[in-house]
PDB file of C-alpha atoms in Angstrom:
ATOM      1  CA  MET A  86    -169.084 134.598  -4.481  1.00 66.00           C
ATOM      2  CA  ALA A  87    -166.060 135.865  -3.505  1.00 80.00           C
ATOM      3  CA  ARG A  88    -165.979 136.847   0.348  1.00 85.00           C
ATOM      4  CA  ILE A  89    -162.785 139.160   0.842  1.00 87.00           C
ATOM      5  CA  ALA A  90    -162.125 140.718   4.312  1.00 86.00           C
ATOM      6  CA  GLY A  91    -165.354 139.379   5.406  1.00 88.00           C
ATOM      7  CA  VAL A  92    -167.587 141.138   2.791  1.00 88.00           C
ATOM      8  CA  GLU A  93    -168.729 139.744   0.223  1.00 90.00           C
ATOM      9  CA  LEU A  94    -168.374 140.937  -3.099  1.00 90.00           C
ATOM     10  CA  PRO A  95    -171.512 141.550  -5.102  1.00 91.00           C
ATOM     11  CA  LYS A  96    -172.414 139.374  -8.241  1.00 89.00           C
ATOM     12  CA  ASN A  97    -171.996 140.424 -11.641  1.00 90.00           C
ATOM     13  CA  LYS A  98    -170.118 143.488 -11.458  1.00 92.00           C
ATOM     14  CA  ARG A  99    -166.599 144.712 -12.821  1.00 93.00           C
ATOM     15  CA  MET A 100    -163.946 143.703  -9.938  1.00 92.00           C
ATOM     16  CA  GLU A 101    -162.752 148.144  -9.500  1.00 93.00           C
ATOM     17  CA  VAL A 102    -166.648 148.740  -8.352  1.00 94.00           C
ATOM     18  CA  ALA A 103    -166.613 145.743  -6.057  1.00 93.00           C
ATOM     19  CA  LEU A 104    -164.178 146.140  -4.248  1.00 93.00           C
ATOM     20  CA  THR A 105    -165.237 148.954  -3.341  1.00 93.00           C
ATOM     21  CA  TYR A 106    -167.974 146.984  -1.355  1.00 93.00           C
ATOM     22  CA  ILE A 107    -165.340 146.819   1.529  1.00 93.00           C
ATOM     23  CA  TYR A 108    -164.792 149.164   3.962  1.00 94.00           C
ATOM     24  CA  GLY A 109    -161.600 151.507   3.542  1.00 93.00           C
ATOM     25  CA  LEU A 110    -161.241 151.154  -0.327  1.00 93.00           C
ATOM     26  CA  GLY A 111    -162.255 153.187  -3.297  1.00 94.00           C
ATOM     27  CA  ARG A 112    -161.506 153.360  -6.887  1.00 94.00           C
ATOM     28  CA  SER A 113    -158.286 154.492  -6.850  1.00 95.00           C
ATOM     29  CA  SER A 114    -156.951 151.877  -4.997  1.00 94.00           C
ATOM     30  CA  ALA A 115    -159.442 149.099  -6.076  1.00 94.00           C
ATOM     31  CA  ARG A 116    -157.349 149.912  -9.102  1.00 95.00           C
ATOM     32  CA  LYS A 117    -153.784 149.228  -7.458  1.00 94.00           C
ATOM     33  CA  VAL A 118    -154.916 146.195  -5.648  1.00 94.00           C
ATOM     34  CA  LEU A 119    -156.140 145.117  -9.543  1.00 94.00           C
ATOM     35  CA  ASP A 120    -153.047 145.865 -10.957  1.00 94.00           C
ATOM     36  CA  ARG A 121    -150.443 144.325  -7.308  1.00 94.00           C
ATOM     37  CA  ALA A 122    -152.581 141.285  -8.440  1.00 93.00           C
ATOM     38  CA  ALA A 123    -152.308 141.039 -12.054  1.00 93.00           C
ATOM     39  CA  VAL A 124    -156.060 140.703 -12.546  1.00 92.00           C
ATOM     40  CA  ALA A 125    -158.282 142.419 -15.041  1.00 93.00           C
ATOM     41  CA  PRO A 126    -160.261 146.075 -13.581  1.00 91.00           C
ATOM     42  CA  ASP A 127    -163.102 144.874 -16.131  1.00 92.00           C
ATOM     43  CA  LYS A 128    -162.937 141.437 -14.955  1.00 92.00           C
ATOM     44  CA  LYS A 129    -166.462 140.471 -13.064  1.00 92.00           C
ATOM     45  CA  THR A 130    -166.615 139.109 -10.113  1.00 91.00           C
ATOM     46  CA  ASP A 131    -168.664 135.928 -11.135  1.00 90.00           C
ATOM     47  CA  ASP A 132    -165.389 135.175 -13.620  1.00 90.00           C
ATOM     48  CA  LEU A 133    -162.855 135.521 -10.869  1.00 90.00           C
ATOM     49  CA  THR A 134    -160.949 132.254 -10.311  1.00 91.00           C
ATOM     50  CA  ALA A 135    -159.824 130.761  -6.909  1.00 91.00           C
ATOM     51  CA  ASP A 136    -155.862 132.094  -7.908  1.00 93.00           C
ATOM     52  CA  GLU A 137    -156.873 135.610  -8.824  1.00 92.00           C
ATOM     53  CA  THR A 138    -159.033 135.822  -5.275  1.00 92.00           C
ATOM     54  CA  VAL A 139    -156.633 134.231  -3.442  1.00 93.00           C
ATOM     55  CA  ARG A 140    -153.644 137.246  -5.106  1.00 93.00           C
ATOM     56  CA  ILE A 141    -156.996 139.816  -4.180  1.00 93.00           C
ATOM     57  CA  ARG A 142    -156.950 138.583  -0.595  1.00 92.00           C
ATOM     58  CA  GLN A 143    -153.736 138.597  -0.117  1.00 93.00           C
ATOM     59  CA  ILE A 144    -152.809 141.744  -1.040  1.00 93.00           C
ATOM     60  CA  ILE A 145    -155.145 143.360   0.845  1.00 93.00           C
ATOM     61  CA  ASP A 146    -154.563 141.875   3.879  1.00 91.00           C
ATOM     62  CA  GLN A 147    -150.617 143.165   3.705  1.00 92.00           C
ATOM     63  CA  GLU A 148    -151.078 146.757   2.337  1.00 91.00           C
ATOM     64  CA  PHE A 149    -154.511 147.998   3.970  1.00 92.00           C
ATOM     65  CA  LYS A 150    -156.389 148.939   7.095  1.00 92.00           C
ATOM     66  CA  VAL A 151    -160.326 147.959   5.409  1.00 90.00           C
ATOM     67  CA  GLU A 152    -163.710 147.266   7.581  1.00 89.00           C
ATOM     68  CA  GLY A 153    -163.164 146.301  11.269  1.00 88.00           C
ATOM     69  CA  ASP A 154    -159.592 147.435  12.456  1.00 91.00           C
ATOM     70  CA  LEU A 155    -160.073 150.991  10.205  1.00 93.00           C
ATOM     71  CA  ARG A 156    -163.746 151.896  11.988  1.00 94.00           C
ATOM     72  CA  ARG A 157    -162.086 150.909  15.085  1.00 95.00           C
ATOM     73  CA  GLU A 158    -158.971 152.743  14.420  1.00 96.00           C
ATOM     74  CA  VAL A 159    -162.012 155.808  13.329  1.00 95.00           C
ATOM     75  CA  GLN A 160    -163.422 155.831  16.431  1.00 96.00           C
ATOM     76  CA  GLN A 161    -161.133 155.835  18.507  1.00 97.00           C
ATOM     77  CA  ALA A 162    -160.229 158.456  17.128  1.00 96.00           C
ATOM     78  CA  VAL A 163    -162.688 160.691  17.707  1.00 96.00           C
ATOM     79  CA  LYS A 164    -162.699 158.779  20.694  1.00 96.00           C
ATOM     80  CA  ARG A 165    -159.757 161.012  21.991  1.00 97.00           C
ATOM     81  CA  LEU A 166    -161.328 164.307  20.353  1.00 95.00           C
ATOM     82  CA  MET A 167    -163.893 164.069  22.973  1.00 95.00           C
ATOM     83  CA  ASP A 168    -162.408 163.165  25.795  1.00 96.00           C
ATOM     84  CA  LEU A 169    -159.344 166.213  24.795  1.00 95.00           C
ATOM     85  CA  GLY A 170    -162.359 168.387  25.019  1.00 93.00           C
ATOM     86  CA  CYS A 171    -161.328 169.808  21.837  1.00 95.00           C
ATOM     87  CA  TYR A 172    -163.694 172.033  19.386  1.00 96.00           C
ATOM     88  CA  ARG A 173    -163.599 169.567  16.730  1.00 96.00           C
ATOM     89  CA  GLY A 174    -164.523 166.608  20.057  1.00 96.00           C
ATOM     90  CA  LEU A 175    -167.124 169.133  21.946  1.00 96.00           C
ATOM     91  CA  ARG A 176    -168.689 169.760  18.189  1.00 95.00           C
ATOM     92  CA  HIS A 177    -168.890 165.191  17.824  1.00 95.00           C
ATOM     93  CA  ARG A 178    -170.196 165.279  21.289  1.00 95.00           C
ATOM     94  CA  ARG A 179    -173.287 167.875  20.559  1.00 94.00           C
ATOM     95  CA  GLY A 180    -174.175 165.855  16.959  1.00 93.00           C
ATOM     96  CA  LEU A 181    -173.288 169.107  14.535  1.00 94.00           C
ATOM     97  CA  PRO A 182    -170.937 169.842  11.687  1.00 95.00           C
ATOM     98  CA  VAL A 183    -167.228 168.695  12.491  1.00 94.00           C
ATOM     99  CA  ARG A 184    -165.790 170.750   9.711  1.00 94.00           C
ATOM    100  CA  GLY A 185    -166.703 174.500   9.879  1.00 92.00           C
ATOM    101  CA  GLN A 186    -170.372 174.391   7.678  1.00 93.00           C
ATOM    102  CA  ARG A 187    -172.847 176.988   9.301  1.00 93.00           C
ATOM    103  CA  THR A 188    -175.587 175.367  11.162  1.00 92.00           C
ATOM    104  CA  HIS A 189    -178.037 178.231  10.874  1.00 91.00           C
ATOM    105  CA  THR A 190    -179.999 177.156   7.838  1.00 90.00           C
ATOM    106  CA  ASN A 191    -178.660 174.007   7.474  1.00 91.00           C
ATOM    107  CA  ALA A 192    -176.703 170.503   8.675  1.00 91.00           C
ATOM    108  CA  ARG A 193    -180.172 168.951   9.192  1.00 92.00           C
ATOM    109  CA  THR A 194    -178.360 165.062   8.555  1.00 92.00           C
ATOM    110  CA  ARG A 195    -176.373 165.808  12.043  1.00 91.00           C
ATOM    111  CA  LYS A 196    -179.091 167.348  13.726  1.00 91.00           C
ATOM    112  CA  GLY A 197    -181.796 165.451  13.457  1.00 91.00           C
ATOM    113  CA  PRO A 198    -185.655 166.827  12.334  1.00 92.00           C
ATOM    114  CA  ARG A 199    -186.738 170.338  12.971  1.00 89.00           C
ATOM    115  CA  LYS A 200    -188.089 170.677  17.005  1.00 87.00           C
ATOM    116  CA  VAL A 201    -191.003 172.639  17.321  1.00 85.00           C
ATOM    117  CA  ILE A 202    -190.823 175.199  20.178  1.00 81.00           C
ATOM    118  CA  ALA A 203    -193.846 175.282  21.320  1.00 81.00           C
ATOM    119  CA  GLY A 204    -194.887 179.298  21.748  1.00 79.00           C
ATOM    120  CA  LYS A 205    -192.272 180.759  18.300  1.00 73.00           C
ATOM    121  CA  LYS A 206    -194.792 181.339  15.715  1.00 70.00           C
ATOM    122  CA  ALA A 207    -193.233 181.491  12.123  1.00 66.00           C
ATOM    123  CA  ALA A 208    -193.178 184.581  10.624  1.00 66.00           C
ATOM    124  CA  PRO A 209    -196.813 185.879   8.616  1.00 72.00           C
ATOM    125  CA  ARG A 210    -196.067 185.411   4.564  1.00 68.00           C
ATOM    126  CA  LYS A 211    -196.911 187.939   2.623  1.00 67.00           C
TER     127      LYS A 211
END
């Protein structure tokens, strides 16, 4: 099993898909990496040679910011917004949607499960 950028790639998957398990690499960037490394996208992870693995690893290290570095950069960007006190930073701080979505009825992913308010009774159904 190949280990690239600190991530164990899944067994018996096409390389094009397996590289997307690395944080920061999607399908299109995975294709670019495989083109530069001269590896067929249809090749399975089990069939990789050591030379191909080294070429893929070098290209990712040189040209892409992935895993820990990218996560750290994203966290710092969010922290910067929160420290500035701008609108987006306040939304992050309060745990609400940042990109203008409605919150009256939706946004349960960001807000968490509904909280029951004591004394508030739902309107009777007809």
